[in-house]
PDB file of C-alpha atoms in Angstrom:
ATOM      1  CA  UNK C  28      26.655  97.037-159.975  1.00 66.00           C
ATOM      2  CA  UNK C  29      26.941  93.575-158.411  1.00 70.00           C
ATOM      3  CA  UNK C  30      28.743  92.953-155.653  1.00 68.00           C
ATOM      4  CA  UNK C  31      32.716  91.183-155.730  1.00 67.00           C
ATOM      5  CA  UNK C  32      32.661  87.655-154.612  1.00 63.00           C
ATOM      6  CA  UNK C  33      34.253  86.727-151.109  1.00 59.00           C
ATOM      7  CA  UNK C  34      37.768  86.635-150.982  1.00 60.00           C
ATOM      8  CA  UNK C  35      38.020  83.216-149.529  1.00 58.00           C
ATOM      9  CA  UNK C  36      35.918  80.559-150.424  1.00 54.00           C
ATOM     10  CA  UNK C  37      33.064  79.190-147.768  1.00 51.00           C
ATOM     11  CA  UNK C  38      33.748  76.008-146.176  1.00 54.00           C
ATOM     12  CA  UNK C  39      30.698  74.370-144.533  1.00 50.00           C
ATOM     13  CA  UNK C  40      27.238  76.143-143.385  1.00 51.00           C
ATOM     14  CA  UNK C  41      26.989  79.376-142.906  1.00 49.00           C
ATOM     15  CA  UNK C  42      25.572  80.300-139.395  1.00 46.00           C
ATOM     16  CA  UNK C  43      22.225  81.865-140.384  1.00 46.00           C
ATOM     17  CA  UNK C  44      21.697  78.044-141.816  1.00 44.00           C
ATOM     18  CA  UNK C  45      23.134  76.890-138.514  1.00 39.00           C
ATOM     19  CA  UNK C  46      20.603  78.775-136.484  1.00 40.00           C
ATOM     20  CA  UNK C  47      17.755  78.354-139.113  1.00 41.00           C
ATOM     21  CA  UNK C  48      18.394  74.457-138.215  1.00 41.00           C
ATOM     22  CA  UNK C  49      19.042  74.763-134.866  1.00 38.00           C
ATOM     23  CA  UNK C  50      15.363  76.480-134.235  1.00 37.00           C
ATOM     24  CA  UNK C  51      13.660  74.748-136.615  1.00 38.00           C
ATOM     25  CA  UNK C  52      14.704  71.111-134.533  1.00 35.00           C
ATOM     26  CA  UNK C  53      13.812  72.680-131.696  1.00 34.00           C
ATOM     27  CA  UNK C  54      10.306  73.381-132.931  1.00 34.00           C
ATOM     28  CA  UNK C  55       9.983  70.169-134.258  1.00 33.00           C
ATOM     29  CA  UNK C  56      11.381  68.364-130.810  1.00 32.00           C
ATOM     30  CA  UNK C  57       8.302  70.801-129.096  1.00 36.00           C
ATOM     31  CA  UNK C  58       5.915  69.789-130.892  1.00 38.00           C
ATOM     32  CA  UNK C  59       6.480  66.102-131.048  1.00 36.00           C
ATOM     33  CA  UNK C  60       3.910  63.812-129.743  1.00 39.00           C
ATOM     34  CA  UNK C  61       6.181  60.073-130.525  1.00 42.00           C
ATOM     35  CA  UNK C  62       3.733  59.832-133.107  1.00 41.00           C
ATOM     36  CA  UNK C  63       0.246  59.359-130.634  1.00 43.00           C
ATOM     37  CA  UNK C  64      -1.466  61.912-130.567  1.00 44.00           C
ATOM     38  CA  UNK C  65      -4.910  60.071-128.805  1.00 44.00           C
ATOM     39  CA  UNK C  66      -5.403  61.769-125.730  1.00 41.00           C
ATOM     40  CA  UNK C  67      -3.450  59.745-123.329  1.00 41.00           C
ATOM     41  CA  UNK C  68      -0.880  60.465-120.940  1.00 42.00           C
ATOM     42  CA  UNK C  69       2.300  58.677-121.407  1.00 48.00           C
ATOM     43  CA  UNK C  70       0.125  55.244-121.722  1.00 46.00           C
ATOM     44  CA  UNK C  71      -2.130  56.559-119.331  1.00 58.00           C
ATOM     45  CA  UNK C  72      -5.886  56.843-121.340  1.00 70.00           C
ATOM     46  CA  UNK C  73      -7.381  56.701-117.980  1.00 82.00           C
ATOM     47  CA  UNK C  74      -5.295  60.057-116.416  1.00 82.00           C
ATOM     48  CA  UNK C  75      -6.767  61.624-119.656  1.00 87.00           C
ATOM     49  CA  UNK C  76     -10.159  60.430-119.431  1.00 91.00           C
ATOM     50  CA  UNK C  77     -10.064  61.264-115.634  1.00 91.00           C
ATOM     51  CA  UNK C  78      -8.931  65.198-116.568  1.00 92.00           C
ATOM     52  CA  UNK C  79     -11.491  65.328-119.218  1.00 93.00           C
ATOM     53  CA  UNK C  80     -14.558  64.606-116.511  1.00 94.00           C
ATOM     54  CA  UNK C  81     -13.344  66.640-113.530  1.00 94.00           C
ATOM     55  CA  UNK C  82     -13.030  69.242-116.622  1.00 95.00           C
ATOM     56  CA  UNK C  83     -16.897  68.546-117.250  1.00 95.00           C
ATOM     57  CA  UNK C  84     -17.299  68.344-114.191  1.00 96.00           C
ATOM     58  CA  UNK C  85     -15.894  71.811-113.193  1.00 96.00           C
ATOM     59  CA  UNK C  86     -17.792  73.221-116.080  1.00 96.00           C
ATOM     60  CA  UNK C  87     -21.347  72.209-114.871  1.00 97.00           C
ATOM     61  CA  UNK C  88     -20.663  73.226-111.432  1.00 97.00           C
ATOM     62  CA  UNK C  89     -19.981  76.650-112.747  1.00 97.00           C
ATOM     63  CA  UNK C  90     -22.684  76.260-114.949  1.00 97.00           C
ATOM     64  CA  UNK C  91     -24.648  76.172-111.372  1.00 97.00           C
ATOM     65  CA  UNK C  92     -23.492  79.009-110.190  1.00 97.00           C
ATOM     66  CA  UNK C  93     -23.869  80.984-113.084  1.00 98.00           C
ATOM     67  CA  UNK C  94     -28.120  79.839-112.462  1.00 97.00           C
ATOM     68  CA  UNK C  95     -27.840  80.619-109.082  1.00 97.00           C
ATOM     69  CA  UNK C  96     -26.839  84.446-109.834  1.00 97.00           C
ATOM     70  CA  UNK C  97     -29.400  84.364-112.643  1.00 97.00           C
ATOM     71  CA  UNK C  98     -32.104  83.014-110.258  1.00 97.00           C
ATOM     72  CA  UNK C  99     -31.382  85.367-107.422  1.00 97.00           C
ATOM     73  CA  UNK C 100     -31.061  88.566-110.099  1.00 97.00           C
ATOM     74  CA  UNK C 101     -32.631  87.819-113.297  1.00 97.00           C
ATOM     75  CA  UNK C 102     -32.189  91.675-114.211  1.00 96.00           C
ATOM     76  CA  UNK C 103     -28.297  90.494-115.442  1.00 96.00           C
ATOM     77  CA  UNK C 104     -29.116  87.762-117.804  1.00 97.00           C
ATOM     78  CA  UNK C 105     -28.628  90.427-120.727  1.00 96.00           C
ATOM     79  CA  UNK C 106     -25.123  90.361-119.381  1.00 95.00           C
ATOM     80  CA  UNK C 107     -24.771  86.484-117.777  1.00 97.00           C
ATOM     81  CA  UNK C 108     -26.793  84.712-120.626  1.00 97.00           C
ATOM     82  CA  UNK C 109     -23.742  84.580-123.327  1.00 97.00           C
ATOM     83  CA  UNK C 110     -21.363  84.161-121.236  1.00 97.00           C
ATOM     84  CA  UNK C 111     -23.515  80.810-119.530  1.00 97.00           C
ATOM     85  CA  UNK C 112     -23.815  80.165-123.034  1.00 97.00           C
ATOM     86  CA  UNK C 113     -20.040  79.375-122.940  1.00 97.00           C
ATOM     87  CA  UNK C 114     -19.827  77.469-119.837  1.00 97.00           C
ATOM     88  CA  UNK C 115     -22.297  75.129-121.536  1.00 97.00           C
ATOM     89  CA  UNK C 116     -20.029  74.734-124.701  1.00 97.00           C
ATOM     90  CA  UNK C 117     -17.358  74.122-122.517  1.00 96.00           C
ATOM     91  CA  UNK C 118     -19.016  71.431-120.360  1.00 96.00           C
ATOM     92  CA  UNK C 119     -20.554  69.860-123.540  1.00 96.00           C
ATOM     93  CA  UNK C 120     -16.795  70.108-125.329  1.00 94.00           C
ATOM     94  CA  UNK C 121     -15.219  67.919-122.024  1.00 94.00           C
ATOM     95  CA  UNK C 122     -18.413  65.219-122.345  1.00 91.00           C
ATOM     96  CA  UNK C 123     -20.626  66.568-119.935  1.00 84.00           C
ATOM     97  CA  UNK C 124     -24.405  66.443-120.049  1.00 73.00           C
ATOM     98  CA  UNK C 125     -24.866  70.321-119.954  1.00 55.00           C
ATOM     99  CA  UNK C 126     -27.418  71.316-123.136  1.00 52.00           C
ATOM    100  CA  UNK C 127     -29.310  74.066-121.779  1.00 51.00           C
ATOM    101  CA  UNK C 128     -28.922  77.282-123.830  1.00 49.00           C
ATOM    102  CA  UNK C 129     -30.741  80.347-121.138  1.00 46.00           C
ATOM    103  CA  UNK C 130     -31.333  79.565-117.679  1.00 44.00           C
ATOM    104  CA  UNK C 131     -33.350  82.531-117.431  1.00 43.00           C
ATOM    105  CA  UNK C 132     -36.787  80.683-117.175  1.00 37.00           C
ATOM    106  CA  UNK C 133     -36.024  78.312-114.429  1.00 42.00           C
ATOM    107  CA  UNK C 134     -32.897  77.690-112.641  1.00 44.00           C
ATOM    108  CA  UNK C 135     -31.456  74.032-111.466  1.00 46.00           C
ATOM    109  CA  UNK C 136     -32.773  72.887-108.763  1.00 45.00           C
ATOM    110  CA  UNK C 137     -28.722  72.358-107.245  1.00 48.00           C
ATOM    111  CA  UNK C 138     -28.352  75.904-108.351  1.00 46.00           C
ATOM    112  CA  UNK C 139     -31.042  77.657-105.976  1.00 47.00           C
ATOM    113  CA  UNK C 140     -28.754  75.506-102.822  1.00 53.00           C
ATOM    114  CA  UNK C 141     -25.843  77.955-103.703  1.00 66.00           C
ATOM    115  CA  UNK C 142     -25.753  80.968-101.517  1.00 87.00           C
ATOM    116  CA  UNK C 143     -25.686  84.219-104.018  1.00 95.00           C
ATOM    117  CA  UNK C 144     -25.410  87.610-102.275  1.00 95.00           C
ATOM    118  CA  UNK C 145     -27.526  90.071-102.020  1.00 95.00           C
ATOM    119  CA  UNK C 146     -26.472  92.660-104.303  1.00 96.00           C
ATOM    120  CA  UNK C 147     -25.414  92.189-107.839  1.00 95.00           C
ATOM    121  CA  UNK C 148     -22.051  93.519-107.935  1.00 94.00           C
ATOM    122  CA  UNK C 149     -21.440  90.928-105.586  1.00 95.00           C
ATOM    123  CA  UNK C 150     -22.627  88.339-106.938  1.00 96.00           C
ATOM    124  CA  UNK C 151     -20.719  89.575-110.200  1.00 96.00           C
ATOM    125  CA  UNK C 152     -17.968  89.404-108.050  1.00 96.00           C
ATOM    126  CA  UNK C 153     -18.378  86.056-106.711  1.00 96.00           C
ATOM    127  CA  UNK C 154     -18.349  84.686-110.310  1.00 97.00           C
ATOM    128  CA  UNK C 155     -16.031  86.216-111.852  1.00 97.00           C
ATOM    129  CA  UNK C 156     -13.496  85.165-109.014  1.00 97.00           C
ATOM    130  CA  UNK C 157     -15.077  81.441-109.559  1.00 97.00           C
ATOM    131  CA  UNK C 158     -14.308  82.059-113.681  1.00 97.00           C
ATOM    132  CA  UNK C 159     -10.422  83.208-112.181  1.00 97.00           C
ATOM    133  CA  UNK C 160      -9.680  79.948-109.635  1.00 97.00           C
ATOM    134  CA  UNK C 161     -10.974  77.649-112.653  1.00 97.00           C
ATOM    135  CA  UNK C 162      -9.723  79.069-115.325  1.00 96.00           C
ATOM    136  CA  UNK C 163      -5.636  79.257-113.179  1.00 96.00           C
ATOM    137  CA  UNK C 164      -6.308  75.728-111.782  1.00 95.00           C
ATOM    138  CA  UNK C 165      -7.197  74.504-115.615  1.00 94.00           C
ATOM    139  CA  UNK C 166      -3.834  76.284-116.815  1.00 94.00           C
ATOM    140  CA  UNK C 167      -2.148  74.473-113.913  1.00 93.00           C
ATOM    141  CA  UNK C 168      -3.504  70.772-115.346  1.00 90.00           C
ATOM    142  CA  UNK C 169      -2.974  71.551-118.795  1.00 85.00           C
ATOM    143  CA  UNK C 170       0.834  70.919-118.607  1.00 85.00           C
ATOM    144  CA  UNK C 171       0.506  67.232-117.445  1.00 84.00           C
ATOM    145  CA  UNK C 172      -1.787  66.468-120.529  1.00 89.00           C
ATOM    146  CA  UNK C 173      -1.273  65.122-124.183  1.00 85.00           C
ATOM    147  CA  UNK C 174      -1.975  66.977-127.408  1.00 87.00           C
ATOM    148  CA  UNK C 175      -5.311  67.850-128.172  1.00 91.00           C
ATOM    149  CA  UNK C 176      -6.982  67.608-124.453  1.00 92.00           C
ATOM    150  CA  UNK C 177      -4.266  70.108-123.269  1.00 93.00           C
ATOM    151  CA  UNK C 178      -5.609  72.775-126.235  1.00 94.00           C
ATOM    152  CA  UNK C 179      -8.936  72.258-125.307  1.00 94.00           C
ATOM    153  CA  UNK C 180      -8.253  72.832-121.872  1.00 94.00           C
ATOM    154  CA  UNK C 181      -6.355  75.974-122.429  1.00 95.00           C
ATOM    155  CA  UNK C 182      -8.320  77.513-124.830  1.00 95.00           C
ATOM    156  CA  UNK C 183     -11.495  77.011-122.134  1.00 96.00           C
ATOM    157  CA  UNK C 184      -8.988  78.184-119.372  1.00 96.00           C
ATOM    158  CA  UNK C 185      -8.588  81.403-121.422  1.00 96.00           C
ATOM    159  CA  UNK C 186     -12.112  81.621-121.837  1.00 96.00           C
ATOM    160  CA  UNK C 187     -12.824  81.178-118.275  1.00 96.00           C
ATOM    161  CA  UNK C 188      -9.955  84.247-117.834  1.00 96.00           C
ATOM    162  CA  UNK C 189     -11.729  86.672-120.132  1.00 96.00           C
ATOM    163  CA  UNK C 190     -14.746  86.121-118.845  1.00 96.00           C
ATOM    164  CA  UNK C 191     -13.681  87.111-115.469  1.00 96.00           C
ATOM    165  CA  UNK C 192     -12.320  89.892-116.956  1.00 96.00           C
ATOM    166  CA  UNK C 193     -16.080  90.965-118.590  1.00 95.00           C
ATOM    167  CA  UNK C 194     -17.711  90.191-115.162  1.00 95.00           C
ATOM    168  CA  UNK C 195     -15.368  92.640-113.362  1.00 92.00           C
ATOM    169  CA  UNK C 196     -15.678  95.244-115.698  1.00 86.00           C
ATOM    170  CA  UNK C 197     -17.799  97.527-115.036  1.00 70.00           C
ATOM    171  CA  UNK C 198     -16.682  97.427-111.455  1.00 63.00           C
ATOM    172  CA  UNK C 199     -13.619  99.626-112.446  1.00 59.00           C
TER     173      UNK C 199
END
């Protein structure tokens, strides 16, 4: 049985169409880059370029401390190798020179300088809470960048968060 038609006829939009509208311009005002999308910051290529080293930057000199803990307790690279792994995608993602897959053969020489502590919860520790400061200090820089940099910072930031996550772990 179909339904009666409404007593009074509709004038204008309806307000599910008003809404619909409404959101859908707001997503569309979100997203919008004014059409340049090339990694700069309001004109600024160098602010971008500058973000994307210290980002490399921050990468290797995890990647460092990651060989330092590896060098000073080679029994964890089961658990530290894929995770390094990541750190060097990251570092190689931002432009950085970072290419070595395993550190567990020989560790940078910059990487035996960095103090590691004695026993390897610690020093699980001490890197994961060097994965946390990077990873909330790259969330913190990702607002003030364009497009495509910003997602690539975030989704390494989120990286950097799980794996502090896996590295405190077992410490639960």
């Amino acid at each position: 049985m179909p339904f009666p038609p409404p007593s009074r006829t509709l004038l204008g939009p309806r307000r599910r169409s008003l809404l619909a509208s409404a959101a859908g311009a707001a997503l569309l005002v979100g997203c919008s880059t004014d059409g340049d999308d090339s990694g700069t910051t309001g004109g600024s290529e160098s602010a971008a370029e500058h973000a994307r080293a210290r980002a490399a930057t921050d990468s290797e000199t995890l990647l460092q401390h990651y060989d330092a803990v590896l060098a000073a307790h080679p029994t964890l690279a089961e658990r530290l190798d894929p995770l390094r792994a990541e750190v060097v995608r990251h570092a190689t993602a931002f432009g950085g020179g970072s290419s070595t897959p395993s550190a567990t053969a020989t560790a940078s020489p910059s990487a035996s300088a960095t103090a590691v502590p004695a026993a390897p919860s610690d020093a699980l520790a001490g890197l994961a809470a060097a994965e946390r400061a990077l990873a909330d200090r790259r969330a913190r820089a990702l607002l003030d960048l364009p497009g495509e940099l910003a997602r690539l910072l975030a989704s390494v930031a989120a990286a950097g968060a799980a794996h502090a996550y896996l590295l405190t772990e077992d410490a639960k």
